[in-house]
Short mmCIF file of C-alpha atoms and ligand atoms in Angstrom, two decimals:
data_model
loop_
_atom_site.label_atom_id
_atom_site.label_comp_id
_atom_site.label_asym_id
_atom_site.label_seq_id
_atom_site.Cartn_x
_atom_site.Cartn_y
_atom_site.Cartn_z
CA UNK A 59 -15.38 8.15 7.81
CA UNK A 60 -19.03 8.35 6.17
CA UNK A 61 -18.74 4.65 4.02
CA UNK A 62 -20.19 6.31 1.23
CA UNK A 63 -19.47 5.40 -3.36
CA UNK A 64 -18.60 9.20 -3.25
CA UNK A 65 -15.86 8.82 -0.81
CA UNK A 66 -13.61 6.04 -2.79
CA UNK A 67 -10.99 7.46 -5.24
CA UNK A 68 -11.22 6.52 -8.83
CA UNK A 69 -11.92 2.81 -9.92
CA UNK A 70 -15.70 3.99 -11.69
CA UNK A 71 -15.88 1.01 -13.74
CA UNK A 72 -15.75 -1.34 -10.63
CA UNK A 73 -17.75 0.87 -8.73
CA UNK A 74 -20.07 0.91 -10.85
CA UNK A 75 -20.24 -3.52 -11.59
CA UNK A 76 -20.38 -3.27 -7.52
CA UNK A 77 -23.59 -1.22 -7.00
CA UNK A 78 -25.20 -3.41 -10.25
CA UNK A 79 -24.58 -6.83 -7.90
CA UNK A 80 -25.81 -5.48 -4.88
CA UNK A 81 -28.84 -3.56 -6.49
CA UNK A 82 -30.02 -7.20 -8.35
CA UNK A 83 -28.82 -9.37 -4.98
CA UNK A 84 -26.34 -11.20 -7.40
CA UNK A 85 -23.49 -9.54 -5.31
CA UNK A 86 -20.83 -13.26 -5.16
CA UNK A 87 -20.36 -15.35 -1.92
CA UNK A 88 -17.15 -15.29 -2.23
CA UNK A 89 -14.90 -12.19 -3.85
CA UNK A 90 -11.22 -11.93 -3.83
CA UNK A 91 -10.36 -7.89 -3.87
CA UNK A 92 -6.87 -7.61 -5.88
CA UNK A 93 -4.75 -4.18 -5.79
CA UNK A 94 -1.82 -2.96 -4.54
CA UNK A 95 -1.64 -1.28 -0.74
CA UNK A 96 -3.76 1.77 -0.69
CA UNK A 97 -5.94 2.18 -3.56
CA UNK A 98 -9.13 1.47 -1.94
CA UNK A 99 -9.92 -2.04 -1.63
CA UNK A 100 -10.17 -1.94 2.19
CA UNK A 101 -13.38 0.86 1.93
CA UNK A 102 -14.45 -0.28 -1.24
CA UNK A 103 -15.10 -3.67 0.86
CA UNK A 104 -16.84 -1.64 4.42
CA UNK A 105 -19.09 0.16 2.11
CA UNK A 106 -20.45 -3.34 -0.07
CA UNK A 107 -20.64 -4.57 3.28
CA UNK A 108 -22.44 -1.26 4.28
CA UNK A 109 -24.97 -1.62 0.90
CA UNK A 110 -25.45 -5.22 1.80
CA UNK A 111 -26.69 -4.91 5.31
CA UNK A 112 -28.31 -1.36 4.90
CA UNK A 113 -32.02 -1.52 5.72
CA UNK A 114 -32.55 0.84 1.90
CA UNK A 115 -30.03 0.59 -0.41
CA UNK A 116 -30.49 2.38 -3.04
CA UNK A 117 -28.61 1.48 -6.32
CA UNK A 118 -26.54 -0.36 -4.39
CA UNK A 119 -25.50 1.73 -2.25
CA UNK A 120 -25.48 2.16 1.76
CA UNK A 121 -28.18 4.50 2.00
CA UNK A 122 -26.07 6.10 5.05
CA UNK A 123 -28.35 6.71 7.87
CA UNK A 124 -30.24 3.50 9.06
CA UNK A 125 -29.65 1.80 12.18
CA UNK A 126 -27.43 -1.65 9.97
CA UNK A 127 -25.48 1.34 8.08
CA UNK A 128 -24.01 3.54 11.61
CA UNK A 129 -23.39 -0.07 12.86
CA UNK A 130 -21.69 -1.17 9.72
CA UNK A 131 -19.80 2.22 10.26
CA UNK A 132 -18.95 1.85 13.70
CA UNK A 133 -17.92 -1.57 12.92
CA UNK A 134 -20.18 -3.02 15.96
CA UNK A 135 -22.46 -4.49 13.80
CA UNK A 136 -23.22 -7.98 14.58
CA UNK A 137 -23.29 -9.14 11.10
CA UNK A 138 -20.47 -7.99 9.84
CA UNK A 139 -16.45 -9.58 11.08
CA UNK A 140 -13.43 -8.29 9.53
CA UNK A 141 -10.22 -10.66 10.03
CA UNK A 142 -7.27 -8.96 10.20
CA UNK A 143 -3.80 -9.30 10.05
CA UNK A 144 -2.08 -9.74 13.71
CA UNK A 145 1.52 -7.53 14.19
CA UNK A 146 4.43 -9.32 15.79
CA UNK A 147 7.89 -7.69 16.38
CA UNK A 148 8.95 -9.75 12.97
CA UNK A 149 5.71 -10.24 11.17
CA UNK A 150 1.96 -9.55 10.07
CA UNK A 151 0.10 -12.76 9.81
CA UNK A 152 -3.39 -14.33 10.48
CA UNK A 153 -3.44 -17.07 12.57
CA UNK A 154 -5.64 -20.31 11.93
CA UNK A 155 -7.62 -19.52 14.97
CA UNK A 156 -9.17 -16.14 13.69
CA UNK A 157 -9.70 -17.75 10.89
CA UNK A 158 -11.88 -20.78 13.51
CA UNK A 159 -13.29 -18.01 15.75
CA UNK A 160 -15.18 -16.30 12.40
CA UNK A 161 -16.32 -19.66 11.21
CA UNK A 162 -18.21 -19.79 14.28
CA UNK A 163 -19.60 -16.59 13.49
CA UNK A 164 -20.00 -17.13 9.79
CA UNK A 165 -22.10 -20.12 10.54
CA UNK A 166 -24.07 -18.84 13.13
CA UNK A 167 -27.77 -16.86 11.57
CA UNK A 168 -27.81 -14.13 11.24
CA UNK A 169 -29.46 -11.20 14.02
CA UNK A 170 -30.23 -7.77 12.37
CA UNK A 171 -30.20 -8.07 8.63
CA UNK A 172 -30.53 -11.02 5.87
CA UNK A 173 -27.19 -11.81 5.83
CA UNK A 174 -24.26 -12.07 6.84
CA UNK A 175 -21.08 -10.16 5.42
CA UNK A 176 -17.00 -11.00 6.59
CA UNK A 177 -13.89 -8.68 5.31
CA UNK A 178 -10.55 -10.51 5.18
CA UNK A 179 -7.89 -8.02 4.82
CA UNK A 180 -4.85 -9.03 3.75
CA UNK A 181 -5.84 -12.89 2.28
CA UNK A 182 -2.62 -13.11 1.87
CA UNK A 183 -0.66 -13.03 5.03
CA UNK A 184 -2.99 -16.26 5.91
CA UNK A 185 -0.19 -19.28 7.17
CA UNK A 186 -0.83 -22.28 5.57
CA UNK A 187 -3.18 -23.44 8.30
CA UNK A 188 -5.16 -20.99 8.31
CA UNK A 189 -6.11 -20.90 4.34
CA UNK A 190 -6.67 -25.08 4.27
CA UNK A 191 -9.00 -23.83 7.11
CA UNK A 192 -10.99 -21.13 5.15
CA UNK A 193 -10.82 -23.20 2.35
CA UNK A 194 -13.77 -25.70 4.16
CA UNK A 195 -15.70 -22.87 4.32
CA UNK A 196 -15.31 -21.27 0.88
CA UNK A 197 -16.19 -24.51 -0.16
CA UNK A 198 -19.05 -25.16 1.86
CA UNK A 199 -20.60 -21.70 2.47
CA UNK A 200 -22.86 -20.94 4.74
CA UNK A 201 -25.93 -19.76 2.73
CA UNK A 202 -26.68 -16.81 4.16
CA UNK A 203 -22.78 -15.40 4.58
CA UNK A 204 -20.64 -13.65 1.88
CA UNK A 205 -17.07 -13.45 2.22
CA UNK A 206 -14.61 -10.14 0.50
CA UNK A 207 -11.06 -11.28 0.12
CA UNK A 208 -8.75 -8.57 0.16
CA UNK A 209 -4.97 -8.93 -1.39
CA UNK A 210 -1.85 -7.29 -3.01
CA UNK A 211 -0.62 -10.42 -3.54
CA UNK A 212 -3.20 -12.52 -5.28
CA UNK A 213 -0.53 -14.94 -6.80
CA UNK A 214 0.34 -15.86 -3.13
CA UNK A 215 -3.95 -17.00 -1.86
CA UNK A 216 -3.63 -20.66 -2.61
CA UNK A 217 -4.65 -21.93 -5.97
CA UNK A 218 -7.98 -23.40 -4.80
CA UNK A 219 -8.95 -20.44 -2.93
CA UNK A 220 -8.78 -18.40 -6.11
CA UNK A 221 -10.10 -20.69 -7.99
CA UNK A 222 -13.48 -20.76 -5.58
CA UNK A 223 -13.45 -16.75 -5.96
CA UNK A 224 -14.12 -14.30 -8.15
CA UNK A 225 -11.26 -11.50 -8.03
CA UNK A 226 -12.07 -7.80 -8.83
CA UNK A 227 -9.15 -6.01 -9.61
CA UNK A 228 -8.69 -2.64 -8.91
CA UNK A 229 -6.13 -1.24 -10.63
CA UNK A 230 -3.42 1.77 -9.28
CA UNK A 231 -4.58 5.49 -8.75
CA UNK A 232 -3.61 7.88 -11.87
CA UNK A 233 -1.28 10.54 -10.32
CA UNK A 234 -4.59 12.74 -10.61
CA UNK A 235 -6.30 11.04 -8.60
CA UNK A 236 -4.28 11.09 -5.48
CA UNK A 237 -3.10 14.58 -6.46
CA UNK A 238 -6.88 16.28 -6.69
CA UNK A 239 -7.88 13.79 -3.35
CA UNK A 240 -5.40 15.41 -1.89
CA UNK A 241 -6.05 19.03 -2.64
CA UNK A 242 -10.03 18.14 -1.67
CA UNK A 243 -8.21 17.28 1.78
CA UNK A 244 -6.12 20.82 1.49
CA UNK A 245 -3.34 19.63 0.98
CA UNK A 246 -1.23 22.41 -1.34
CA UNK A 247 -1.48 21.77 -4.62
CA UNK A 248 2.19 21.60 -5.51
CA UNK A 249 2.72 19.44 -2.72
CA UNK A 250 0.33 17.43 -3.44
CA UNK A 251 1.43 17.39 -6.99
CA UNK A 252 4.89 16.40 -6.03
CA UNK A 253 3.05 13.26 -3.48
CA UNK A 254 1.02 12.27 -6.30
CA UNK A 255 3.78 11.57 -8.40
CA UNK A 256 6.23 9.61 -5.55
CA UNK A 257 2.62 7.33 -4.20
CA UNK A 258 3.31 4.97 -7.42
CA UNK A 259 -0.51 4.57 -7.45
CA UNK A 260 -1.63 4.00 -3.88
CA UNK A 261 -3.57 7.33 -2.21
CA UNK A 262 -2.80 5.42 1.55
CA UNK A 263 0.91 6.26 0.10
CA UNK A 264 0.80 9.40 -0.34
CA UNK A 265 -1.19 10.25 2.76
CA UNK A 266 1.50 8.12 4.55
CA UNK A 267 4.48 9.93 2.38
CA UNK A 268 2.67 13.08 3.75
CA UNK A 269 3.06 12.60 7.57
CA UNK A 270 6.34 11.00 6.83
CA UNK A 271 7.45 14.02 5.00
CA UNK A 272 7.80 12.14 2.17
CA UNK A 273 9.00 14.84 -0.16
CA UNK A 274 11.49 15.45 1.36
CA UNK A 275 12.71 12.27 2.09
CA UNK A 276 13.11 12.77 -1.88
CA UNK A 277 14.37 15.97 -1.97
CA UNK A 278 17.17 15.00 0.85
CA UNK A 279 18.15 11.50 -2.26
CA UNK A 280 18.40 14.12 -4.51
CA UNK A 281 20.27 16.71 -2.73
CA UNK A 282 23.14 14.02 -1.67
CA UNK A 283 22.78 12.72 -5.57
CA UNK A 284 23.45 16.58 -6.41
CA UNK A 285 26.46 16.90 -4.24
CA UNK A 286 28.51 13.62 -5.03
CA UNK A 287 27.43 14.91 -8.53
CA UNK A 288 29.53 18.03 -8.21
CA UNK A 289 32.27 15.98 -6.18
CA UNK A 290 31.36 17.84 -3.35
CA UNK A 291 30.27 15.13 -0.88
CA UNK A 292 32.74 16.13 1.72
CA UNK A 293 33.34 13.48 4.64
CA UNK A 294 32.40 16.27 7.23
CA UNK A 295 29.05 16.78 5.80
CA UNK A 296 28.93 13.10 5.39
CA UNK A 297 29.26 12.66 9.44
CA UNK A 298 26.50 15.77 9.51
CA UNK A 299 24.22 13.54 7.31
CA UNK A 300 24.61 10.85 9.60
CA UNK A 301 23.95 12.28 12.39
CA UNK A 302 20.11 13.43 11.02
CA UNK A 303 19.57 10.33 9.44
CA UNK A 304 20.15 9.04 13.10
CA UNK A 305 17.05 10.33 14.56
CA UNK A 306 14.81 9.04 11.46
CA UNK A 307 12.87 5.90 11.88
CA UNK A 308 14.47 2.54 9.26
CA UNK A 309 10.91 2.88 7.98
CA UNK A 310 12.28 6.72 6.77
CA UNK A 311 15.72 5.41 5.98
CA UNK A 312 14.85 2.67 3.98
CA UNK A 313 12.14 5.67 1.91
CA UNK A 314 15.45 7.95 1.32
CA UNK A 315 17.36 4.64 -0.38
CA UNK A 316 14.32 3.73 -2.57
CA UNK A 317 13.57 7.70 -3.57
CA UNK A 318 18.74 7.06 -4.32
CA UNK A 319 17.46 3.95 -6.21
CA UNK A 320 14.79 5.45 -8.38
CA UNK A 321 16.26 8.55 -8.88
CA UNK A 322 19.14 7.01 -10.42
CA UNK A 323 17.24 5.03 -12.24
CA UNK A 324 15.98 7.66 -13.79
CA UNK A 325 18.98 8.95 -14.67
CA UNK A 326 20.12 5.64 -16.17
CA UNK A 327 17.22 5.15 -18.72
CA UNK A 328 15.75 8.10 -18.95
CA UNK A 329 15.40 7.41 -22.82
CA UNK A 330 14.14 4.01 -22.85
CA UNK A 331 11.38 3.81 -19.52
CA UNK A 332 8.77 5.70 -18.02
CA UNK A 333 10.28 7.83 -15.08
CA UNK A 334 9.28 7.55 -11.44
CA UNK A 335 10.56 11.29 -11.10
CA UNK A 336 8.36 12.91 -14.27
CA UNK A 337 8.57 16.00 -11.69
CA UNK A 338 11.87 16.16 -11.74
CA UNK A 339 13.36 15.12 -15.14
CA UNK A 340 15.40 19.23 -15.88
CA UNK A 341 17.20 18.20 -12.41
CA UNK A 342 18.13 14.87 -13.12
CA UNK A 343 19.30 16.02 -16.12
CA UNK A 344 22.37 17.79 -14.82
CA UNK A 345 23.02 14.84 -13.03
CA UNK A 346 26.76 13.87 -14.54
CA UNK A 347 27.78 10.40 -13.88
CA UNK A 348 28.30 7.91 -15.90
CA UNK A 349 26.40 4.46 -16.63
CA UNK A 350 28.60 2.95 -15.58
CA UNK A 351 28.66 4.27 -11.73
CA UNK A 352 24.98 5.03 -11.42
CA UNK A 353 24.91 0.86 -11.25
CA UNK A 354 27.64 0.48 -9.19
CA UNK A 355 25.46 3.06 -6.92
CA UNK A 356 22.72 0.98 -8.03
CA UNK A 357 24.30 -1.98 -6.46
CA UNK A 358 25.56 -0.40 -3.35
CA UNK A 359 21.71 0.77 -2.36
CA UNK A 360 20.41 -2.38 -2.98
CA UNK A 361 23.44 -3.88 -0.21
CA UNK A 362 22.25 -1.02 1.59
CA UNK A 363 19.23 -2.80 1.80
CA UNK A 364 19.49 -5.77 2.68
CA UNK A 365 21.99 -4.55 5.41
CA UNK A 366 19.51 -2.00 7.01
CA UNK A 367 17.57 -5.85 8.18
CA UNK A 368 20.43 -6.11 10.44
CA UNK A 369 19.94 -4.68 13.55
CA UNK A 370 22.95 -2.32 12.57
CA UNK A 371 23.49 1.13 13.90
CA UNK A 372 21.28 3.36 11.69
CA UNK A 373 24.06 6.27 12.00
CA UNK A 374 26.84 3.77 10.99
CA UNK A 375 24.64 2.40 8.45
CA UNK A 376 23.67 6.35 6.89
CA UNK A 377 27.33 6.74 7.04
CA UNK A 378 28.90 4.30 5.43
CA UNK A 379 25.98 4.31 3.05
CA UNK A 380 26.78 7.58 1.79
CA UNK A 381 31.00 6.57 1.65
CA UNK A 382 29.83 3.66 -0.17
CA UNK A 383 27.92 5.81 -2.95
CA UNK A 384 30.49 8.60 -3.14
CA UNK A 385 33.05 5.79 -4.33
CA UNK A 386 30.92 4.38 -5.59
CA UNK A 387 30.20 7.84 -8.77
CA UNK A 388 34.20 8.44 -8.09
CA UNK A 389 35.87 5.45 -8.94
CA UNK A 390 37.79 4.93 -12.07
ZN1 LIG B 423 -28.48 2.08 5.42
#
């Protein structure tokens, strides 16, 4: 993707601020981009890197044509360094070895440009040793190096790191911004509208949902609840659904659970809270389940979210969940 500010969705005031700082050569030496997953922090950081390393930046924007711009976009620029979490089977984290390797590079004189830029994506995923190691560099940064830390959980960073970095907040995107960006990518209008509503302000999540059939999972959740509320969910139906769900990934099943929980909350708190599924209100109003039963159903969902983390067989788990949900809905 072209590293151009025009490709970043939303964040107009933040972008203006970043461009001004770059143009005036006042970009901070260590900065935290804080905001939810998928709102554009990484793209913004890469555009900053390109603009900071570009030979002919224009008002804080990379020219997009010089060698440095091309090398940053290709992630092969010798003065541009990215640290990312490494995933193992069970966890994702940034290890001290990765920070040490980065520090060796960051201390070198820049090769192509006047400075170096380091992006640390997922800063909250540093373990303690890695964070303390990074702290030493942030305390006495090499004069020519700029550090951009990205995090979805600023409060889990060391206080000492937070206090030495300027923080720039990236808000959640509006549903309209996400919808427009999706339609610009060729997603059909009504589908874009549905995805935008359930993406919860994250364009990255909207794209993921699009690829995983996220809107379909929500529809499956609502369809199941409608059957339960009409007492039409038979054992036979449950076994059929269980067989279908056994083909899903665990992540998809977790999303199905989450959609079910959100729908139940919407039904229960329709008067008090901003609904998660504002586009479904007329269908939601037809779900006739008492408040007490809905609480039981939400508890059931929380319980199965926990059980999903074990290695339980997905088909058995899905069947047990649907049985428990139905039981909660008919309990006296
Ligand atoms: Zn350039």
